[in-house]
């Protein structure tokens, strides 16, 4: 599940000149890896699914434009109550 990957991601953050960097590598980077990054942005950057989607497309235009509609992300948002009032940036 996405939670499994997010747990592992926190072990791979690198601090570079005060900036927190995270590298995600995938052959295409359009769907599966982008879904994990979208979930990361939702949980750790307090973005909505739509905000995270727009942010990712701005940074990497080939990302699928409909990731935010994936069932796994909707369930992730509900399970971790990411849509609660006051949580969003």
CSV table of C-alpha atoms in Angstrom, one decimal:
chain,number,residue,atom,x,y,z
A,1,UNK,CA,0.0,0.0,0.0
A,2,UNK,CA,1.0,3.6,-0.2
A,3,UNK,CA,1.5,3.8,3.5
A,4,UNK,CA,4.3,1.2,3.2
A,5,UNK,CA,6.1,3.3,0.7
A,6,UNK,CA,5.6,6.6,2.7
A,7,UNK,CA,7.1,4.9,5.8
A,8,UNK,CA,10.2,4.0,3.8
A,9,UNK,CA,10.5,7.4,2.2
A,10,UNK,CA,11.1,9.1,5.5
A,11,UNK,CA,14.3,7.1,5.7
A,12,UNK,CA,15.7,8.5,2.5
A,13,UNK,CA,15.4,12.3,3.0
A,14,UNK,CA,18.6,14.2,2.6
A,15,UNK,CA,19.3,17.6,4.0
A,16,UNK,CA,21.4,19.8,1.5
A,17,UNK,CA,22.2,23.3,2.6
A,18,UNK,CA,19.1,23.4,4.8
A,19,UNK,CA,16.8,22.1,2.1
A,20,UNK,CA,15.1,18.8,2.5
A,21,UNK,CA,15.6,16.7,-0.7
A,22,UNK,CA,13.8,13.5,-1.7
A,23,UNK,CA,14.6,11.6,-4.9
A,24,UNK,CA,12.0,9.3,-6.4
A,25,UNK,CA,13.2,7.3,-9.3
A,26,UNK,CA,11.1,5.5,-11.8
A,27,UNK,CA,11.5,4.7,-15.5
A,28,UNK,CA,8.5,6.8,-16.7
A,29,UNK,CA,7.4,8.7,-13.6
A,30,UNK,CA,3.9,9.2,-14.9
A,31,UNK,CA,1.8,6.9,-12.7
A,32,UNK,CA,2.9,4.6,-10.0
A,33,UNK,CA,5.8,6.6,-8.6
A,34,UNK,CA,3.9,9.9,-9.2
A,35,UNK,CA,1.0,8.4,-7.1
A,36,UNK,CA,3.4,7.8,-4.2
A,37,UNK,CA,4.8,11.4,-4.5
A,38,UNK,CA,1.2,12.8,-4.6
A,39,UNK,CA,0.4,10.9,-1.4
A,40,UNK,CA,3.6,12.2,0.2
A,41,UNK,CA,2.6,15.8,-0.7
A,42,UNK,CA,-0.8,15.2,0.7
A,43,UNK,CA,0.5,13.9,4.0
A,44,UNK,CA,3.7,15.8,4.6
A,45,UNK,CA,3.0,19.1,2.7
A,46,UNK,CA,-0.7,19.4,3.7
A,47,UNK,CA,-1.9,19.6,0.1
A,48,UNK,CA,-5.2,18.5,-1.2
A,49,UNK,CA,-5.2,15.8,-3.9
A,50,UNK,CA,-5.9,18.6,-6.5
A,51,UNK,CA,-3.2,20.9,-5.1
A,52,UNK,CA,-0.6,18.1,-5.2
A,53,UNK,CA,-1.6,17.2,-8.7
A,54,UNK,CA,-1.1,20.8,-9.9
A,55,UNK,CA,2.2,21.1,-8.1
A,56,UNK,CA,3.5,17.9,-9.7
A,57,UNK,CA,2.4,18.8,-13.2
A,58,UNK,CA,4.1,22.2,-12.8
A,59,UNK,CA,7.3,20.3,-12.0
A,60,UNK,CA,7.0,17.4,-14.3
A,61,UNK,CA,4.6,17.9,-17.2
A,62,UNK,CA,4.4,14.2,-18.3
A,63,UNK,CA,2.7,13.1,-15.0
A,64,UNK,CA,-0.8,11.8,-15.6
A,65,UNK,CA,-3.3,14.5,-15.1
A,66,UNK,CA,-5.8,12.3,-13.4
A,67,UNK,CA,-3.8,10.8,-10.5
A,68,UNK,CA,-5.7,12.8,-8.0
A,69,UNK,CA,-8.8,10.8,-9.0
A,70,UNK,CA,-7.3,7.4,-8.2
A,71,UNK,CA,-9.2,5.3,-5.7
A,72,UNK,CA,-6.1,4.6,-3.7
A,73,UNK,CA,-5.5,8.3,-3.1
A,74,UNK,CA,-9.2,9.0,-2.2
A,75,UNK,CA,-9.0,6.1,0.3
A,76,UNK,CA,-5.6,7.3,1.6
A,77,UNK,CA,-7.1,10.8,2.2
A,78,UNK,CA,-10.1,9.3,4.0
A,79,UNK,CA,-8.1,6.8,6.1
A,80,UNK,CA,-5.7,9.4,7.4
A,81,UNK,CA,-8.4,12.1,7.7
A,82,UNK,CA,-6.3,14.4,5.5
A,83,UNK,CA,-9.4,16.4,4.5
A,84,UNK,CA,-10.2,17.5,8.0
A,85,UNK,CA,-10.9,21.1,8.6
A,86,UNK,CA,-7.9,23.3,9.2
A,87,UNK,CA,-5.4,20.7,7.9
A,88,UNK,CA,-5.0,22.2,4.5
A,89,UNK,CA,-2.3,24.7,3.7
